[in-house]
Coordinates of C-alpha atoms in Angstrom, one line a residue:
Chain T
X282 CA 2.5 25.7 28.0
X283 CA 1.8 24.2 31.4
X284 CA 0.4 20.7 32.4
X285 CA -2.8 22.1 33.5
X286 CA -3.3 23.5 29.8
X287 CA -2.4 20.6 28.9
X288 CA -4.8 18.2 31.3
X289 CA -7.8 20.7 30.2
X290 CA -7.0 20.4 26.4
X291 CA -7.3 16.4 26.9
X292 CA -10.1 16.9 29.1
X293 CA -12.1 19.1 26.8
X294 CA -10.9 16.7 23.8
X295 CA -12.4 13.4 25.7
X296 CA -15.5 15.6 26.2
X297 CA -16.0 16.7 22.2
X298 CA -15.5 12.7 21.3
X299 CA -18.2 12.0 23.7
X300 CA -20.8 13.7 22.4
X301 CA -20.3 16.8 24.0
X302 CA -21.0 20.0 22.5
X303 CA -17.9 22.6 23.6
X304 CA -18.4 26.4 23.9
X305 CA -17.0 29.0 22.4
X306 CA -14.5 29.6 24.7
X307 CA -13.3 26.5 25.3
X308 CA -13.0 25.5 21.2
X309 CA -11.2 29.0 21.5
X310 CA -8.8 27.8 24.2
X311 CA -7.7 24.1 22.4
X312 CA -6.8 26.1 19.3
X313 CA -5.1 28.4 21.1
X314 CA -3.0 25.9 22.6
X315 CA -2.8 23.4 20.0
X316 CA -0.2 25.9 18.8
X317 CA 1.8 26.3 21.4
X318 CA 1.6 22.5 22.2
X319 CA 3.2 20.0 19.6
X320 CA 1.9 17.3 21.3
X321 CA -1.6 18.2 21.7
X322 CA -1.3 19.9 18.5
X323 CA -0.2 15.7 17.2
X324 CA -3.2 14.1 18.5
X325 CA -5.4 16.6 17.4
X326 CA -4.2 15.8 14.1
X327 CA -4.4 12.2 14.7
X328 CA -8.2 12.4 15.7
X329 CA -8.7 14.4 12.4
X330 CA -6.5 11.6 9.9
X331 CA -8.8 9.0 11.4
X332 CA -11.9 11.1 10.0
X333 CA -9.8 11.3 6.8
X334 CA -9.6 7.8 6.2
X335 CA -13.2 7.4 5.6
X336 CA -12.5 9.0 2.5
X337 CA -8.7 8.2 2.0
X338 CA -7.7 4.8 3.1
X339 CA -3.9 5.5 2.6
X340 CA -4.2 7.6 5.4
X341 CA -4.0 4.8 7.9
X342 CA -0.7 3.7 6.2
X343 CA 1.0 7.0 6.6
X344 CA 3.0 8.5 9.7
X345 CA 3.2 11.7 7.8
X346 CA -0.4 11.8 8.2
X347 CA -0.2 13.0 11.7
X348 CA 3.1 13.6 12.5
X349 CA 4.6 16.9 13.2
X350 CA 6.9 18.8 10.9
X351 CA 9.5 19.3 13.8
X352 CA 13.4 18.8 12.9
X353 CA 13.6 15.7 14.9
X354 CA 10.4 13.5 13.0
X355 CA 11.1 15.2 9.7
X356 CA 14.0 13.6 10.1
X357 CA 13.0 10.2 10.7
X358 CA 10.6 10.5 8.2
X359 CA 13.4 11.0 5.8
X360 CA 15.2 8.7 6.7
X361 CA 12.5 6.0 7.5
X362 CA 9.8 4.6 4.8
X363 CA 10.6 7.8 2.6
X364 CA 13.6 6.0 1.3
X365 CA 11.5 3.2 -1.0
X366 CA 9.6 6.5 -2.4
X367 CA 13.2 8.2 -2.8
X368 CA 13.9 5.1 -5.1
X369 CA 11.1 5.1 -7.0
X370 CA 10.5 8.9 -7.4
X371 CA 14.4 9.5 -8.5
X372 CA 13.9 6.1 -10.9
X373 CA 11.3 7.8 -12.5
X374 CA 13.1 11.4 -13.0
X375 CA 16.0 9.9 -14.1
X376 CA 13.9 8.1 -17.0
X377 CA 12.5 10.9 -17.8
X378 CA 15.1 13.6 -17.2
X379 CA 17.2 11.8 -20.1
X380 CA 15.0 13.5 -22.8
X381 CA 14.3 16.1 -21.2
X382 CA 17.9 16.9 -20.7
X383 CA 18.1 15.8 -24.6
X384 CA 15.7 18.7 -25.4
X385 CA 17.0 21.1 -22.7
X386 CA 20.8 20.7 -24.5
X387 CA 19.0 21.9 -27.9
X388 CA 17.3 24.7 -26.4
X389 CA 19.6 26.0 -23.6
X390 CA 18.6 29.5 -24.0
X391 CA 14.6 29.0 -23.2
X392 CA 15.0 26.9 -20.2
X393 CA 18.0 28.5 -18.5
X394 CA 16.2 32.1 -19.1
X395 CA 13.0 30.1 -17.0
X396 CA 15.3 29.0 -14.0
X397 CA 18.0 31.8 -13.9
X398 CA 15.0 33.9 -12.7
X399 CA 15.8 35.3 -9.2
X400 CA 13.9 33.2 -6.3
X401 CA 11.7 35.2 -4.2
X402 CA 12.1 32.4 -1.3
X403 CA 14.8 29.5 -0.6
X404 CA 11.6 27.3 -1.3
X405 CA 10.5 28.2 -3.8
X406 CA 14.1 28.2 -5.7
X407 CA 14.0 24.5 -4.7
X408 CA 10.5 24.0 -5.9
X409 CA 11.4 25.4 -9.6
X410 CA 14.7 23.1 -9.6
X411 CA 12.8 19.9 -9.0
X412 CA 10.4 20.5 -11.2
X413 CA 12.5 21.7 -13.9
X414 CA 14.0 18.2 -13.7
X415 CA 10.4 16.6 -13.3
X416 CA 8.4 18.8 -15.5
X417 CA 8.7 15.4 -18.2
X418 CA 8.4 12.8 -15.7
X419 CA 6.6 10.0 -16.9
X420 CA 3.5 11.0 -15.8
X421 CA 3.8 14.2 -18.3
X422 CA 5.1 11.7 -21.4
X423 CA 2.2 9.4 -20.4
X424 CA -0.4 12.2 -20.6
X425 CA 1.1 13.3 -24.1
X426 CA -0.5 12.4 -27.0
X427 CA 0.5 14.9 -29.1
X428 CA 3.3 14.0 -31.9
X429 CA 6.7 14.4 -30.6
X430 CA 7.7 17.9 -32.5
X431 CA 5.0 19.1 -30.4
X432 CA 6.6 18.3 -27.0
X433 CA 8.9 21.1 -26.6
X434 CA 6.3 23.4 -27.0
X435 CA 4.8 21.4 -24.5
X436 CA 7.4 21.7 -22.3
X437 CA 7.7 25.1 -22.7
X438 CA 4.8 26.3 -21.8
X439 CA 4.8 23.4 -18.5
X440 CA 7.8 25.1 -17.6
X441 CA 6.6 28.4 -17.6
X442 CA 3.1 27.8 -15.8
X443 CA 5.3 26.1 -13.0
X444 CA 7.9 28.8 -12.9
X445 CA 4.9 31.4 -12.3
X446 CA 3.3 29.2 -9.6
X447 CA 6.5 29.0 -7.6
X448 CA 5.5 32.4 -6.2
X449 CA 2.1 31.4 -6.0
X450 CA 0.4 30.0 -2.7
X451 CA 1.0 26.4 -3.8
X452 CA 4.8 26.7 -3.2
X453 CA 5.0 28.4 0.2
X454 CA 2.7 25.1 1.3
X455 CA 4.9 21.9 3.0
X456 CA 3.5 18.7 1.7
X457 CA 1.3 18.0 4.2
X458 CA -0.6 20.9 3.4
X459 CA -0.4 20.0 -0.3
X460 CA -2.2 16.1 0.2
X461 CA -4.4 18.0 2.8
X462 CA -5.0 20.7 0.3
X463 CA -5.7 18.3 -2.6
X464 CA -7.9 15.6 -0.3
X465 CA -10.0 18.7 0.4
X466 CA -10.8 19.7 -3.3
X467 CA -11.1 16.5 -4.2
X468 CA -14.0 16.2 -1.3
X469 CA -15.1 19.2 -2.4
X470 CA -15.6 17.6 -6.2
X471 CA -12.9 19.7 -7.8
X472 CA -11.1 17.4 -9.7
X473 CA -9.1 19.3 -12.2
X474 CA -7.9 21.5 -9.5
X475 CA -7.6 18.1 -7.0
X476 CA -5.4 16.8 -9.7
X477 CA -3.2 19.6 -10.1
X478 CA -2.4 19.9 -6.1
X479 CA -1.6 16.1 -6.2
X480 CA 0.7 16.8 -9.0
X481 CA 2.1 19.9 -7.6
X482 CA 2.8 17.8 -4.7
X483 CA 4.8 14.3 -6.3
X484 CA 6.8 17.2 -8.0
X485 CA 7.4 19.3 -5.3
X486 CA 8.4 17.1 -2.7
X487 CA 9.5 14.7 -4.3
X488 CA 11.1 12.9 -1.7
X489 CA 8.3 12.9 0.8
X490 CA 5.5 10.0 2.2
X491 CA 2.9 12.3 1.1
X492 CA 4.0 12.3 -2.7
X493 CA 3.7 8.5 -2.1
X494 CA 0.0 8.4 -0.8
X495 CA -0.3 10.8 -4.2
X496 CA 0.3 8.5 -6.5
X497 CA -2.8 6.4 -5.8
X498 CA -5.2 9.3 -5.0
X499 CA -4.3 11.1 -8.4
X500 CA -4.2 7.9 -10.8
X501 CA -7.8 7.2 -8.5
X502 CA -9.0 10.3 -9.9
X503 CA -6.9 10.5 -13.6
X504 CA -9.0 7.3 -13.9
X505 CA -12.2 8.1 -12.4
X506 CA -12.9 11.5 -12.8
X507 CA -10.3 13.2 -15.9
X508 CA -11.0 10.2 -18.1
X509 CA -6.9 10.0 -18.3
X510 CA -6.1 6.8 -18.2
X511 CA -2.5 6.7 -19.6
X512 CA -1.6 9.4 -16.9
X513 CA -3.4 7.1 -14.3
X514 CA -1.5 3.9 -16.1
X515 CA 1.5 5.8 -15.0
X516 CA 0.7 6.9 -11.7
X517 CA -0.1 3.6 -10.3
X518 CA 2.9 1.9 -12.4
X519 CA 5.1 4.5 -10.3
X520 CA 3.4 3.0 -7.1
X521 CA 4.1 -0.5 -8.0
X522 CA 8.6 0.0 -8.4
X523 CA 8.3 -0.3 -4.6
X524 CA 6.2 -2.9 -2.5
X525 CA 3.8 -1.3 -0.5
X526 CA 0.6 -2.3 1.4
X527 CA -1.9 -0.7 -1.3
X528 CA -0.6 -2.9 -3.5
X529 CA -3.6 -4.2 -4.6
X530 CA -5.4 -1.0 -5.2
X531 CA -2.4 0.0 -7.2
X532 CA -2.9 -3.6 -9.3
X533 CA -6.1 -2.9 -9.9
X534 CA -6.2 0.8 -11.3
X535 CA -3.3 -0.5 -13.3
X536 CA -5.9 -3.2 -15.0
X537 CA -8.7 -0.7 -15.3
X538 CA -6.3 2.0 -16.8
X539 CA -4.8 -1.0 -19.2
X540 CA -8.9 -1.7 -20.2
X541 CA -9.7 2.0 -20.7
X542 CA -7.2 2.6 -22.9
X543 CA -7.9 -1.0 -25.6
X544 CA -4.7 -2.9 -24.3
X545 CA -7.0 -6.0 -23.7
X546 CA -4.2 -8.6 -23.7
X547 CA -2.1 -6.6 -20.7
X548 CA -5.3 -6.0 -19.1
X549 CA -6.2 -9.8 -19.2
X550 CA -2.5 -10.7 -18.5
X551 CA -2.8 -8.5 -15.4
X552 CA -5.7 -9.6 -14.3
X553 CA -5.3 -13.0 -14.0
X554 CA -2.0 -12.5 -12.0
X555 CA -4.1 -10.7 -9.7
X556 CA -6.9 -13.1 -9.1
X557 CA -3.8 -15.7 -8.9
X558 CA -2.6 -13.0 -6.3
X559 CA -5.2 -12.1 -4.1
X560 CA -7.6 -14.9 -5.0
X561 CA -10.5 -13.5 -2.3
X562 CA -10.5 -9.7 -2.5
X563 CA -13.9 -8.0 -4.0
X564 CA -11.7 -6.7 -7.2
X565 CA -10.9 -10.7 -8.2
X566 CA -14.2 -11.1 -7.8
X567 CA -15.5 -8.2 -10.0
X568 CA -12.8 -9.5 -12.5
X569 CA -13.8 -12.7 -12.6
X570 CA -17.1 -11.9 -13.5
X571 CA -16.3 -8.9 -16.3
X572 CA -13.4 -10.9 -17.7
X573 CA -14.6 -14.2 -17.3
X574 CA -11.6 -15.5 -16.0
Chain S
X114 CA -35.9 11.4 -1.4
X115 CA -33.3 13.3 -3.7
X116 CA -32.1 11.9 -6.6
X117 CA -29.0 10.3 -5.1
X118 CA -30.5 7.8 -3.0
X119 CA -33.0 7.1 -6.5
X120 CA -29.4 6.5 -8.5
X121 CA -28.6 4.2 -5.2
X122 CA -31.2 2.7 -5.5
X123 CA -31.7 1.7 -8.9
X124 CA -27.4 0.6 -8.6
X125 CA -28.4 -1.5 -6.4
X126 CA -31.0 -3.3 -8.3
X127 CA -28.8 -3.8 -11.2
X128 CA -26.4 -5.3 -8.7
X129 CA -28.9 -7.7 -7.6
X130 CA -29.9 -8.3 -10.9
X131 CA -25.9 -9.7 -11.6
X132 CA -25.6 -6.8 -13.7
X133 CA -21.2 -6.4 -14.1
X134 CA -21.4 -3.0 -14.6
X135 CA -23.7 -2.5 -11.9
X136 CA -21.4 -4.4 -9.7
X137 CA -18.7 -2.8 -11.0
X138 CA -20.1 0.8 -10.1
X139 CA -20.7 -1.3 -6.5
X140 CA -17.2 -2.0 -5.9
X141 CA -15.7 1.0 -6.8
X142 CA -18.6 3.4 -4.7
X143 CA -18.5 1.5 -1.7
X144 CA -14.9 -0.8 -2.0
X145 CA -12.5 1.6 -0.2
X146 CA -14.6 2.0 2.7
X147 CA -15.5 -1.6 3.4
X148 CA -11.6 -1.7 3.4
X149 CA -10.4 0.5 5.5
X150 CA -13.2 -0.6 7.7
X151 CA -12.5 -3.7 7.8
X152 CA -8.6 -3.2 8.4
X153 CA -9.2 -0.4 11.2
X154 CA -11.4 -2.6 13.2
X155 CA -8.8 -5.6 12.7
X156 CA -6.0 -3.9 12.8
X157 CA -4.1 -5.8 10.6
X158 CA -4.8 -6.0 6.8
X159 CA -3.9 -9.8 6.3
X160 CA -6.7 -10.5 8.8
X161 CA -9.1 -8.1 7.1
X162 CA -8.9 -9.5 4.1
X163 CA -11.0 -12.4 5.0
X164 CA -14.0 -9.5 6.9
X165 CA -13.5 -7.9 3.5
X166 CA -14.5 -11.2 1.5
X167 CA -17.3 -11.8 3.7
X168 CA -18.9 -8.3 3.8
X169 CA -19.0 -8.8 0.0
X170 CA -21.0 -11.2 0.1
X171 CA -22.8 -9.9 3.1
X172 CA -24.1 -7.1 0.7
X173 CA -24.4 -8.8 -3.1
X174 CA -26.6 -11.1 -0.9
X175 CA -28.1 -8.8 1.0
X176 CA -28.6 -5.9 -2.2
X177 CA -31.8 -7.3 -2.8
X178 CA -33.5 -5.9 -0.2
X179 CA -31.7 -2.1 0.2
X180 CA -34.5 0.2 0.6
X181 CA -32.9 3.2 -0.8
X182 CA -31.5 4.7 2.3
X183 CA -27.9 6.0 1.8
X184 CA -25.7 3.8 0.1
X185 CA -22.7 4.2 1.9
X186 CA -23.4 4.6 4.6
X187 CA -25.6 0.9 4.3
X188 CA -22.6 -1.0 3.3
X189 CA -20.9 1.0 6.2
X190 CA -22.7 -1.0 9.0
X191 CA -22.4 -4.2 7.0
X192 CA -19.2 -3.8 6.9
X193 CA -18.7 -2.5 10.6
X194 CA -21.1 -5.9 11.5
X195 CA -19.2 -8.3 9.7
X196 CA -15.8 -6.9 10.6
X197 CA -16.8 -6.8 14.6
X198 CA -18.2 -10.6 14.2
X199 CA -14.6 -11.5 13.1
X200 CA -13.0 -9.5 15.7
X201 CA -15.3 -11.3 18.0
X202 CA -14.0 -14.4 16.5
X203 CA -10.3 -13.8 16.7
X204 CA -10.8 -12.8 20.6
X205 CA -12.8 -16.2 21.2
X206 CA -10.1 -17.8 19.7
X207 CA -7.4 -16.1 21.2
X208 CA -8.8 -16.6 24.5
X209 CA -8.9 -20.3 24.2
X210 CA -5.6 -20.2 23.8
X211 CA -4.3 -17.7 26.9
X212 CA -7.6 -17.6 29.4
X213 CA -5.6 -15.9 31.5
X214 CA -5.2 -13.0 29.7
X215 CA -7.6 -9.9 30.6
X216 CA -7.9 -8.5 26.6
X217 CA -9.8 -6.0 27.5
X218 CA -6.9 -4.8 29.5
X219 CA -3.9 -5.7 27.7
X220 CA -3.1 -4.5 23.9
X221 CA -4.5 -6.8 21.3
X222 CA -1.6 -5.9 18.7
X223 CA 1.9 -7.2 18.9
X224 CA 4.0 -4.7 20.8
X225 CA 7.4 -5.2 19.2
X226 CA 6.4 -1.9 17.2
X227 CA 6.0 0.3 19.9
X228 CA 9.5 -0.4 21.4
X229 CA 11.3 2.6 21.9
X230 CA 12.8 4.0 19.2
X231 CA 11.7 1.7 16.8
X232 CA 10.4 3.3 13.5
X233 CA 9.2 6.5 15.1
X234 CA 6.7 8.2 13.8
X235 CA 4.4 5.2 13.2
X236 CA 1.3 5.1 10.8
X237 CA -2.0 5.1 12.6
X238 CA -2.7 1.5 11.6
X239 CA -0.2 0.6 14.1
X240 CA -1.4 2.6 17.0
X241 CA -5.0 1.2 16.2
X242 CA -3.7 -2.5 15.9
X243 CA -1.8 -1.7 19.9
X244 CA -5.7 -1.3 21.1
X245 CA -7.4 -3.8 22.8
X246 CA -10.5 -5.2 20.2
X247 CA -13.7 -3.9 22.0
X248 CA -11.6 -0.3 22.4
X249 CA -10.5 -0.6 19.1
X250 CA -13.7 -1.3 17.4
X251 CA -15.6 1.8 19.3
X252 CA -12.6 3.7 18.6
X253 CA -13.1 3.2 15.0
X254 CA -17.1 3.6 15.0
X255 CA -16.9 6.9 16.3
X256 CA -13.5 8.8 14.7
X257 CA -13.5 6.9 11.6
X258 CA -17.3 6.1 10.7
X259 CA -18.4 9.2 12.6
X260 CA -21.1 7.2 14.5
X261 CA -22.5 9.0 17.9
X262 CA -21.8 7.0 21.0
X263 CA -25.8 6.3 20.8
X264 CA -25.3 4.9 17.7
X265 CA -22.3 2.9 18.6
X266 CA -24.3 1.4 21.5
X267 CA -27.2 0.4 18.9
X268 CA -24.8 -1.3 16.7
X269 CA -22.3 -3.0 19.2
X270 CA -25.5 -4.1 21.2
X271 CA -23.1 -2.8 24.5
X272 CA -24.6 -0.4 27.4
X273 CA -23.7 3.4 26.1
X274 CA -21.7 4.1 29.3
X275 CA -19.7 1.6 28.4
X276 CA -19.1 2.6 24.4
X277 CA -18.0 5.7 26.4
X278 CA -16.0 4.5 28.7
X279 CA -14.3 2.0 25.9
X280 CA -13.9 5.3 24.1
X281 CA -12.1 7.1 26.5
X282 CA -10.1 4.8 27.3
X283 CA -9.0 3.9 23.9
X284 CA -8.4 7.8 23.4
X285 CA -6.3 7.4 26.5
X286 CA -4.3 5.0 25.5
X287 CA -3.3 6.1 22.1
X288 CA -2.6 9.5 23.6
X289 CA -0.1 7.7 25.9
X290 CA 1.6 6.2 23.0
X291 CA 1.8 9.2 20.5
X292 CA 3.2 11.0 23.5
X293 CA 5.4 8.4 24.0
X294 CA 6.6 8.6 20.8
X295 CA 7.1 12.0 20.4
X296 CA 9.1 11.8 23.2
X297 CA 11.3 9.3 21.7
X298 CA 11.5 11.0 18.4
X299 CA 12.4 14.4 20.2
X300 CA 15.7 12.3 22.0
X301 CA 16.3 10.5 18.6
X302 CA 16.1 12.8 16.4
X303 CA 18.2 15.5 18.2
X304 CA 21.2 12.3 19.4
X305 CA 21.3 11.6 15.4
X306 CA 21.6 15.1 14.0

């Protein structure tokens, strides 16, 4: 890349914003460069996040939103913001990996016959050992409501679906691609299959920002769209183990998901602390009104 | 009109009428956006709490008399309005205090975040909050909201060369900042490994 390709991919960029309509050709030419050139390649992305957070207001919280995937920034993103998410994510599969490693101990053979099975790519080996160790996160337990001798069944057939999608499209995808992936279906109204990407995503990289931003947009849609709230309950409870700037959103889907599912005296405990806590948002005054508070 | 703008419009009666759910339905349509409105033109979510209050009741005052047009993207230039009149608020103020300072020149935000090496990459909320308001705001209309520059000009009541020329040089300025910080990231990240 040269600094005239450069100058003419800015120039041609400041002439799209405007108004200007580009030509074939020229669209032709900033793609083409955008992948030679990280940096153009950046604020290209950064012009596109902004258009995302019309939908998605987490976006303007993230870095990963934009950032490249190079060594260097994936590295400072690990070792950055990512390490509150690290806490909570590993809290929450460590509370849940206790009974799952219960039932795994009383049925070695099953799950050891799943993740013995040869990886196709480094990835996606990686993919199928997280998730064996996530596939009863919380999220899973709060989504169950079948009795518990039903569970390993559950699990089973969790385990297997997962263990087949690891040589699917899904797993070959970094998370980036995943929230992008799952924003556009959930644009797109395709909630079921929003959900699942969002999911695929908390359990696949674990570690990342992007499973973060996840945890909102999924218990957003578990509540809005699936009619789930116990799996939304649990989403935004995950949220809440660190302190983050959606805070509030996370608050709130907490006390819609309490109300959907008839625990009215969490739900009104909730609440109050949240008008208490953020006496002048639109939400306190919505629950105000429906709570009489 | 299509049956959207009918269910718009008859959601928005229902909120006028103090209807909960209706208001419920209201807050949870249109609530994200008048957010991240309000905090992208502000640049700072502490101080967009207050725009976000007041474009609340900019609209459950104002519900009464929506015609049916499209309902978000009504509340969108409420909230836009209400969040440039604080912006335009916070600048008079600030320049009572430092008249000396040329804002449209200098970076509105605090800069300590931009110092090298600190927290690289940063989320776009802090590259926004580095622009000057009126760049900022324009910024925000167009990549954000989608607006046209026309459109801009019609809603900021400002000359369209100069939405364009705000643009550009918001665009600019960002770009020398991402840059920036790829740069530092790129010398960071590789001294740390």
């Amino acid at each position: 890349m040269t600094r005239t390709a450069c100058e003419r991919w800015v120039t041609l960029s400041d002439r799209a914003a405007t108004g200007e309509t580009l030509t074939h050709d020229e669209r032709a030419f900033q793609r083409a460069h955008e992948r030679e050139c990280p940096d153009c390649a950046a604020e290209a992305r950064i012009w596109v996040a902004l258009g995302q957070a019309r939908e998605d207001p987490t976006v303007l919280d993230e870095a990963a939103a934009w950032a490249p995937r190079t060594p260097s920034f994936a590295s400072k993103l690990r070792r950055g913001r990512t390490l509150a998410v690290i806490a909570v994510l590993t809290a929450a599969t460590l509370a849940a990996a206790v009974p799952a490693g219960l039932r795994r101990l009383e049925r070695p053979a099953r799950v050891a016959s799943v993740a013995s099975a040869p990886p196709t790519t480094l990835r996606s080996a990686s993919a199928r050992v997280e998730f064996d160790a996530a596939s009863a996160t919380p999220r899973s337990a709060a989504q169950s409501v079948a009795p518990e001798a039903a569970k390993p069944a559950a699990l089973e057939a969790t385990t297997r679906r997962v263990a087949a999608d690891t040589s699917g499209e899904m797993n070959v995808l970094s998370a980036e691609e995943l929230l992008t992936r799952a924003r556009s279906l959930r644009a797109a109204g395709r909630a079921v299959e929003a959900a699942q990407a969002y999911r695929h995503l908390i359990m696949t990289w674990p570690r990342s920002s992007e499973a973060r931003v996840g945890l909102i947009s999924l218990g957003e849609l578990e509540l809005s769209e699936l009619s789930e709230p116990a799996a939304a309950l649990h989403d935004f409870s995950a949220y809440l183990k660190v302190r983050g700037s959606l805070d509030p959103e996370a608050r709130y889907g907490r006390i819609r998901a309490l109300a959907r599912l008839g625990r009215q005296a969490e739900e009104l405990s909730e609440a109050r602390a949240f008008v208490r806590d953020y006496p002048s948002s639109p939400q306190a005054s919505d629950l105000r009104t429906r709570l009489s508070l | 009109m299509d049956a959207q703008p009918n269910g718009h419009l008859e959601l928005a009666a229902l909120a006028a009428s103090g209807n909960p759910v209706a208001r419920q339905a209201l807050v949870e349509r249109v609530g994200p956006r008048v957010r991240v409105i309000a905090v992208a033109i502000l640049g700072n979510r502490a101080e967009a709490e207050d725009a976000i209050q007041a474009t609340w009741v900019e609209i459950l005052t104002s519900i009464s008399s929506y015609r049916g047009e499209n309902l978000t993207g009504w509340a969108d230039r409420i909230a836009a309005r209400t969040a440039m009149r604080h912006a335009r608020q916070r600048r008079l103020r600030a320049t009572r205090m430092a008249p000396e300072l040329d804002l449209e020149i200098l970076p509105a935000g605090a800069s300590v975040a931009s110092f090298p090496g600190h927290d690289i990459p940063r989320p776009l909320l802090d590259y926004l909050a580095d622009l000057a308001e009126p760049r900022r705001v324009v910024l925000v209309l167009r990549h954000v909201l989608d607006y046209s520059v026309a459109e801009i000009s019609e809603l900021t009541e400002v000359p369209i060369n100069t939405v364009r020329d705000r643009l550009l040089h918001a665009r600019a300025q960002m770009r020398r900042a991402i840059r920036r910080d790829l740069a530092m990231a790129r010398v960071y990240g590789g001294r740390d490994r």
